[in-house]
PDB file of C-alpha atoms in Angstrom:
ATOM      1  CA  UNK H   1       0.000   0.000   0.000  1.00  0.00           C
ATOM      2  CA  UNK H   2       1.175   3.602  -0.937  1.00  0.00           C
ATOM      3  CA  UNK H   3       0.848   5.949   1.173  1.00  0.00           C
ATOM      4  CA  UNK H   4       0.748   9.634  -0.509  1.00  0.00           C
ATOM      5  CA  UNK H   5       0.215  12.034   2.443  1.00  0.00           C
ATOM      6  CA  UNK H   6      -2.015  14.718   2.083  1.00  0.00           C
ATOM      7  CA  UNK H   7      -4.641  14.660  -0.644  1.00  0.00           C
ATOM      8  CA  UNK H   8      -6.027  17.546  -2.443  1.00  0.00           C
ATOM      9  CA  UNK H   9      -8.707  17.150  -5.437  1.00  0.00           C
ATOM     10  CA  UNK H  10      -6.624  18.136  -8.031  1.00  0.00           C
ATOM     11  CA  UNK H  11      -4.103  14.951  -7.179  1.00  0.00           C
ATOM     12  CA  UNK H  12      -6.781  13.129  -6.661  1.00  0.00           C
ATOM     13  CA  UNK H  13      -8.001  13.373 -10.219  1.00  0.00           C
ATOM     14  CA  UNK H  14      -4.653  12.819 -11.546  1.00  0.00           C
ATOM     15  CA  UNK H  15      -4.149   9.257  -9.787  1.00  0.00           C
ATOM     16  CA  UNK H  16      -7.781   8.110 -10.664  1.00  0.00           C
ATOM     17  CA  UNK H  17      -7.486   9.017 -14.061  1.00  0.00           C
ATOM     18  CA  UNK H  18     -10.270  12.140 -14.272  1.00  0.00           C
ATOM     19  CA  UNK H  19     -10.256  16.037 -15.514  1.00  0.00           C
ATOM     20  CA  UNK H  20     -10.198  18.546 -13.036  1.00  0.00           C
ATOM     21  CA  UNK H  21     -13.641  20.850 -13.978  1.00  0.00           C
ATOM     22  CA  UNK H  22     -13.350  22.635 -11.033  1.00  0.00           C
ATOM     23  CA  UNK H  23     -10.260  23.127  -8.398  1.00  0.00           C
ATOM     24  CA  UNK H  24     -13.066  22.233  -4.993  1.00  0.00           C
ATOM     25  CA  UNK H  25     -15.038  19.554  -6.363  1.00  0.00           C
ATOM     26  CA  UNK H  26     -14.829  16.708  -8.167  1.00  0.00           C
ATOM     27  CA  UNK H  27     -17.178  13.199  -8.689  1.00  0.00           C
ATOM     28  CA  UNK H  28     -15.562  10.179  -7.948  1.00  0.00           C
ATOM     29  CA  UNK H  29     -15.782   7.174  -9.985  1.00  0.00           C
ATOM     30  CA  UNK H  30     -13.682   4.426  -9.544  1.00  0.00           C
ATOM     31  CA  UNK H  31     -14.964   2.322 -12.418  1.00  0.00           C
ATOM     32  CA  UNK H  32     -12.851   4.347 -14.657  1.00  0.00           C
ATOM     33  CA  UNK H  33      -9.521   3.618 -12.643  1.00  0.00           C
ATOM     34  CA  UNK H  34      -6.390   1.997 -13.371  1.00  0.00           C
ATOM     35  CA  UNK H  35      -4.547   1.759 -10.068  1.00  0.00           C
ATOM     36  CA  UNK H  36      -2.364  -0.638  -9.638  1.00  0.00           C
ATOM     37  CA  UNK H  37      -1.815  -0.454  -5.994  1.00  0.00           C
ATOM     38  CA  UNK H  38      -3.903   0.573  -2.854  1.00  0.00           C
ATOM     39  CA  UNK H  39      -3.463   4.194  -2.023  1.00  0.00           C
ATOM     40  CA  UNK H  40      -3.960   5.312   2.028  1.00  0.00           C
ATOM     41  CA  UNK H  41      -4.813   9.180   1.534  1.00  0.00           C
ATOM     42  CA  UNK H  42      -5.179  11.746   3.821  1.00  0.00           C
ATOM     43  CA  UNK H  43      -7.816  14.410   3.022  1.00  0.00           C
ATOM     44  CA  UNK H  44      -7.830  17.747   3.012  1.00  0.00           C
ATOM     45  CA  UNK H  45     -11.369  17.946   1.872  1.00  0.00           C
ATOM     46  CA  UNK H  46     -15.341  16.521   2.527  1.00  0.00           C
ATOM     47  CA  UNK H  47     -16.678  13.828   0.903  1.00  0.00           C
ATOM     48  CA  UNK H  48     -19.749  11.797   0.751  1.00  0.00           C
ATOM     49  CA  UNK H  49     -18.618   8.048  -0.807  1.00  0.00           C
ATOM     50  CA  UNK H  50     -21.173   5.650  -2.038  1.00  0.00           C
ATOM     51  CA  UNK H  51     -20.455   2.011  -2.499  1.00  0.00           C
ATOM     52  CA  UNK H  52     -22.456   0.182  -4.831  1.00  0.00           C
ATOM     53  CA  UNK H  53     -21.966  -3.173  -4.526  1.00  0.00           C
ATOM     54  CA  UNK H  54     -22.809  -5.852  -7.337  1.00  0.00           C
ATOM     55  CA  UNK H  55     -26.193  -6.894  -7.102  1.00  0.00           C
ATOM     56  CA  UNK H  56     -25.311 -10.385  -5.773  1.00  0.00           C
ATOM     57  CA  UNK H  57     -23.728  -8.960  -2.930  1.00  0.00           C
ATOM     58  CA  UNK H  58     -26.830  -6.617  -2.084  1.00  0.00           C
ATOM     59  CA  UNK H  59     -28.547  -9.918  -0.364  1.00  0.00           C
ATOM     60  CA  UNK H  60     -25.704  -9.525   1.595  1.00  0.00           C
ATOM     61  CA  UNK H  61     -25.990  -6.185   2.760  1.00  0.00           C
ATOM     62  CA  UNK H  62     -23.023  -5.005   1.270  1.00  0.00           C
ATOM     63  CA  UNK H  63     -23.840  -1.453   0.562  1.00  0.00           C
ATOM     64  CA  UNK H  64     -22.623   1.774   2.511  1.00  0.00           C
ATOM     65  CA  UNK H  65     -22.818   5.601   2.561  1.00  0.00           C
ATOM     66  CA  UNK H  66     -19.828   7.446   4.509  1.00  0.00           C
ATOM     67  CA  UNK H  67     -19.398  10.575   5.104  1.00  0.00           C
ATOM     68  CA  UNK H  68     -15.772  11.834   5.122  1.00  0.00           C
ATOM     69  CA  UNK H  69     -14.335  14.946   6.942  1.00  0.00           C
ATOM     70  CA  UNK H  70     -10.974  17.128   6.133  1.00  0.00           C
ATOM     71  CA  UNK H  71      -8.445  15.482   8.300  1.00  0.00           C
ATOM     72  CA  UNK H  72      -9.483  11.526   7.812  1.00  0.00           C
ATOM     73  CA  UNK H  73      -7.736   8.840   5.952  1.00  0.00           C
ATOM     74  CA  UNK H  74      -9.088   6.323   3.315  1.00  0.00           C
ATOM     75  CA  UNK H  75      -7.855   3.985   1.132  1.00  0.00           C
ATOM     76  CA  UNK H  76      -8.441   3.710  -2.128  1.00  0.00           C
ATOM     77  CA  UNK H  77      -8.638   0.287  -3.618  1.00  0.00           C
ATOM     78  CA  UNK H  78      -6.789  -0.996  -6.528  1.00  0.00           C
ATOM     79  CA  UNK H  79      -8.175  -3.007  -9.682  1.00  0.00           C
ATOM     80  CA  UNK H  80      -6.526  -6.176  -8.090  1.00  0.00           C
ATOM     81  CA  UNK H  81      -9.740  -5.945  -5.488  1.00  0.00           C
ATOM     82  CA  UNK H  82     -13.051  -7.333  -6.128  1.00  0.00           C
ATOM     83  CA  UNK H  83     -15.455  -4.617  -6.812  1.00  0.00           C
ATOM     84  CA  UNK H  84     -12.699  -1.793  -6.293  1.00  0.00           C
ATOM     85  CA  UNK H  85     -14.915  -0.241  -9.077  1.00  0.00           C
ATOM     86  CA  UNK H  86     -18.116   0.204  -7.188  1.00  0.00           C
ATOM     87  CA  UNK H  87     -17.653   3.317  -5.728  1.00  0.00           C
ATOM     88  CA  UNK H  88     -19.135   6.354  -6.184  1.00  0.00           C
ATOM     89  CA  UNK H  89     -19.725  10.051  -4.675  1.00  0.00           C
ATOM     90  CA  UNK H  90     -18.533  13.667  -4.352  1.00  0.00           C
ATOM     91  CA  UNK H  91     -15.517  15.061  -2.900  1.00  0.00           C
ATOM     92  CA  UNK H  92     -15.130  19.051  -1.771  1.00  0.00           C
ATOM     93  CA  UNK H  93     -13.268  21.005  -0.260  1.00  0.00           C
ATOM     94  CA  UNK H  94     -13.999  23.416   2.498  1.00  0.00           C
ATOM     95  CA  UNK H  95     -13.555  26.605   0.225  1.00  0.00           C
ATOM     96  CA  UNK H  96     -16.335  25.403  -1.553  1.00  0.00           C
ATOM     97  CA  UNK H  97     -19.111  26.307   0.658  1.00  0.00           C
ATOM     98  CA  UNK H  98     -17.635  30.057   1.502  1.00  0.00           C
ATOM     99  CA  UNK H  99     -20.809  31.776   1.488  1.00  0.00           C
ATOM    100  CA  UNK H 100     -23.258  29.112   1.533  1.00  0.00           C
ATOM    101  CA  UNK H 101     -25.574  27.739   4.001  1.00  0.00           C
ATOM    102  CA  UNK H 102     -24.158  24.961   4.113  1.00  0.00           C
ATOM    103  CA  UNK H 103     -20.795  26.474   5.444  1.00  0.00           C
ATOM    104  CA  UNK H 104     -22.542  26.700   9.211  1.00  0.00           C
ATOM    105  CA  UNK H 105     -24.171  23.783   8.892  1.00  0.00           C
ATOM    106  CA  UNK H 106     -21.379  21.029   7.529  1.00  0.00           C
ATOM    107  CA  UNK H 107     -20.133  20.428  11.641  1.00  0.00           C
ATOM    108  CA  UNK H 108     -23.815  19.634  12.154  1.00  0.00           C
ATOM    109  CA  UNK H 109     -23.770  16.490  10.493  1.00  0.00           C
ATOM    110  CA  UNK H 110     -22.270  13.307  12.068  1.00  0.00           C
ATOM    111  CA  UNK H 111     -18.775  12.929  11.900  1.00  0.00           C
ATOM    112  CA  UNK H 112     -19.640   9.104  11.872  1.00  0.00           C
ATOM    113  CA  UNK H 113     -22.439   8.959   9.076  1.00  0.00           C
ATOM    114  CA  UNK H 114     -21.428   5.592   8.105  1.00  0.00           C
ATOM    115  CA  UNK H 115     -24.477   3.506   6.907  1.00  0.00           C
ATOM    116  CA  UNK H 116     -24.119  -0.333   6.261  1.00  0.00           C
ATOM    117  CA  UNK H 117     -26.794  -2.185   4.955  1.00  0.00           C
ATOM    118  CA  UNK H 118     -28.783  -2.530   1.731  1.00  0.00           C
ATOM    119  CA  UNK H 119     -30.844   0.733   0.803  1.00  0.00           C
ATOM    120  CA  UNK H 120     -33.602   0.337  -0.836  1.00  0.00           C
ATOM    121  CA  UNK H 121     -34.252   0.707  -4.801  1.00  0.00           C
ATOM    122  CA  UNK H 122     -35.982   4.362  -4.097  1.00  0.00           C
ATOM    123  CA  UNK H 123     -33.089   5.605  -2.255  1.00  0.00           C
ATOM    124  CA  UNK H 124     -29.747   4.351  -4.324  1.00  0.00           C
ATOM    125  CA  UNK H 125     -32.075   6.390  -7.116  1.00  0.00           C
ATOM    126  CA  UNK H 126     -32.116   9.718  -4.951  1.00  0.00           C
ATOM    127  CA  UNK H 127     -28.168   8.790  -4.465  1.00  0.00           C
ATOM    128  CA  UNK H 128     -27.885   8.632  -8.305  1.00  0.00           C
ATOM    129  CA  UNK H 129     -29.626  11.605  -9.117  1.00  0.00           C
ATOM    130  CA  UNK H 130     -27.802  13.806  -6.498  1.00  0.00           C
ATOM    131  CA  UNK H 131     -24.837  13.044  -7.839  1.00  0.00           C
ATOM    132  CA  UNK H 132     -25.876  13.195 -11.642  1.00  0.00           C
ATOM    133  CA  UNK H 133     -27.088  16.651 -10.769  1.00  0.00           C
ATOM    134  CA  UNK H 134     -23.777  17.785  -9.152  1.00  0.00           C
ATOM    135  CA  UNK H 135     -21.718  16.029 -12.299  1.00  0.00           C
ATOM    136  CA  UNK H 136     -24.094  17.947 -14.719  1.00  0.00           C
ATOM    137  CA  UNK H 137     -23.566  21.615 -12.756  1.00  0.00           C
ATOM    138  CA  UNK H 138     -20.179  20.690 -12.839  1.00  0.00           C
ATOM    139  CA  UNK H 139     -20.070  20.520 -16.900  1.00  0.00           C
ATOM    140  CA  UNK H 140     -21.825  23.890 -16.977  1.00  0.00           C
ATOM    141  CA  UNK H 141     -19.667  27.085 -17.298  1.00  0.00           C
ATOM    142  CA  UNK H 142     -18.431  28.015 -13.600  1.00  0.00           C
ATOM    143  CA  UNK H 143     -19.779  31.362 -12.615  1.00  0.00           C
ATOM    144  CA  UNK H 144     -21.133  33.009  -9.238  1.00  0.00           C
ATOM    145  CA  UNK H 145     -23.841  31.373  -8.770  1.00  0.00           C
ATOM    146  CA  UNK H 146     -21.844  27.488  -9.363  1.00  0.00           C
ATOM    147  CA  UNK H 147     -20.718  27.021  -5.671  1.00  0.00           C
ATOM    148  CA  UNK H 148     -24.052  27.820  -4.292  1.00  0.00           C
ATOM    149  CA  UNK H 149     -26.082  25.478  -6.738  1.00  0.00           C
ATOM    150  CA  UNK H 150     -23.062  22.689  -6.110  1.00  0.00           C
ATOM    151  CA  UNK H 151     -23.454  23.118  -2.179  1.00  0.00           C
ATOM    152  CA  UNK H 152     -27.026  22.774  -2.128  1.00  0.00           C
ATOM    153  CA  UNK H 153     -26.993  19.871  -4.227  1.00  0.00           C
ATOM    154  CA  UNK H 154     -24.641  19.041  -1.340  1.00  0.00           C
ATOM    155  CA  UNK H 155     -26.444  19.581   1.550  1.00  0.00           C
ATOM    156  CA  UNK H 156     -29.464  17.851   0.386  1.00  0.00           C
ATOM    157  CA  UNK H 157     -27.306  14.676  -0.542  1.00  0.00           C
ATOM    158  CA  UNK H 158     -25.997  14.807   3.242  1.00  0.00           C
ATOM    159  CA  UNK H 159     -29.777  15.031   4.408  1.00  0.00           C
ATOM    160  CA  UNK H 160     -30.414  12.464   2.488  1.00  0.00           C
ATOM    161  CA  UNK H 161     -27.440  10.112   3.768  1.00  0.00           C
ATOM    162  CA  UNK H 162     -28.671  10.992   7.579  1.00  0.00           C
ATOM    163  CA  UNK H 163     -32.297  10.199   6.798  1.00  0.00           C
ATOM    164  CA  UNK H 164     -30.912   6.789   5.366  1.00  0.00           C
ATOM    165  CA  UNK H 165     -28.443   6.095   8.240  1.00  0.00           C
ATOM    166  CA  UNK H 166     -31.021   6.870  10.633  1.00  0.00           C
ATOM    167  CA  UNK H 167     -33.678   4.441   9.693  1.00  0.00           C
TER     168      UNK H 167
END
């Protein structure tokens, strides 16, 4: 396992293989990655990660939403590991939400918003179409009004992953 230090989204896009559109944000998917080792990272940004696992494995429960805060560590799996390529979600950085409601609110939300356990059809959908929305303002020109649309699309994703961690 490498271990790379500090990770901002910029390097993160170069070592999973994606374009930077914006310096604070970026979409992770790890079905387009070619890593050929683990990588142990730590962050200097939020994320929300989403794994997805195969649908044989959803009998088993073996779905999760985490929530990720500046200052963690994760690991990010190589091809060599089964279903390395099931992961999904948004990472940001604190910059980001200067200015938005979400700036006062992101400490709210539980440091350990880890959900394990199969979600049903009707929410891995809402999960989907958060994110699609945040990929597709992401594609659109960046102007002033891009970090507030991006954090709200945020903040309802992290409202979303409470509601489901809750239940």
């Amino acid at each position: 396992m490498n271990n790379l230090g500090l990770m901002t989204i910029d390097l993160f896009n170069k070592l999973t293989g994606h374009e930077t559109l914006h310096p604070l944000i970026c979409m992770v998917d790890l079905s387009k990655t070619n890593l050929s080792e683990d990588i142990q990272i730590i962050c200097n940004f939020y994320g929300l990660l989403y794994y997805n696992a195969p649908e044989q494995d959803k009998v088993l429960e073996k779905e999760w939403l985490r929530l990720i805060y500046p200052g963690e560590t994760i690991e990010i799996h190589s091809k060599q590991h089964q279903h390395a390529d099931c992961y999904s979600g948004v990472l940001f950085h604190p910059d980001l939400l200067h200015d938005t409601s979400l700036e006062n609110r992101i400490e709210t939300y539980p440091k350990c918003c880890r959900c394990r356990g199969a979600l049903s059809e009707h929410e891995r959908r809402i999960i989907s179409d958060n994110l699609r929305e945040i990929g597709e303002e992401l594609h659109h020109a960046i102007d002033r009004h891009s970090a507030s649309i991006i954090a709200s699309h945020i903040e309802l994703l992290l409202n979303y992953c409470v509601r489901f961690c809750n239940k």
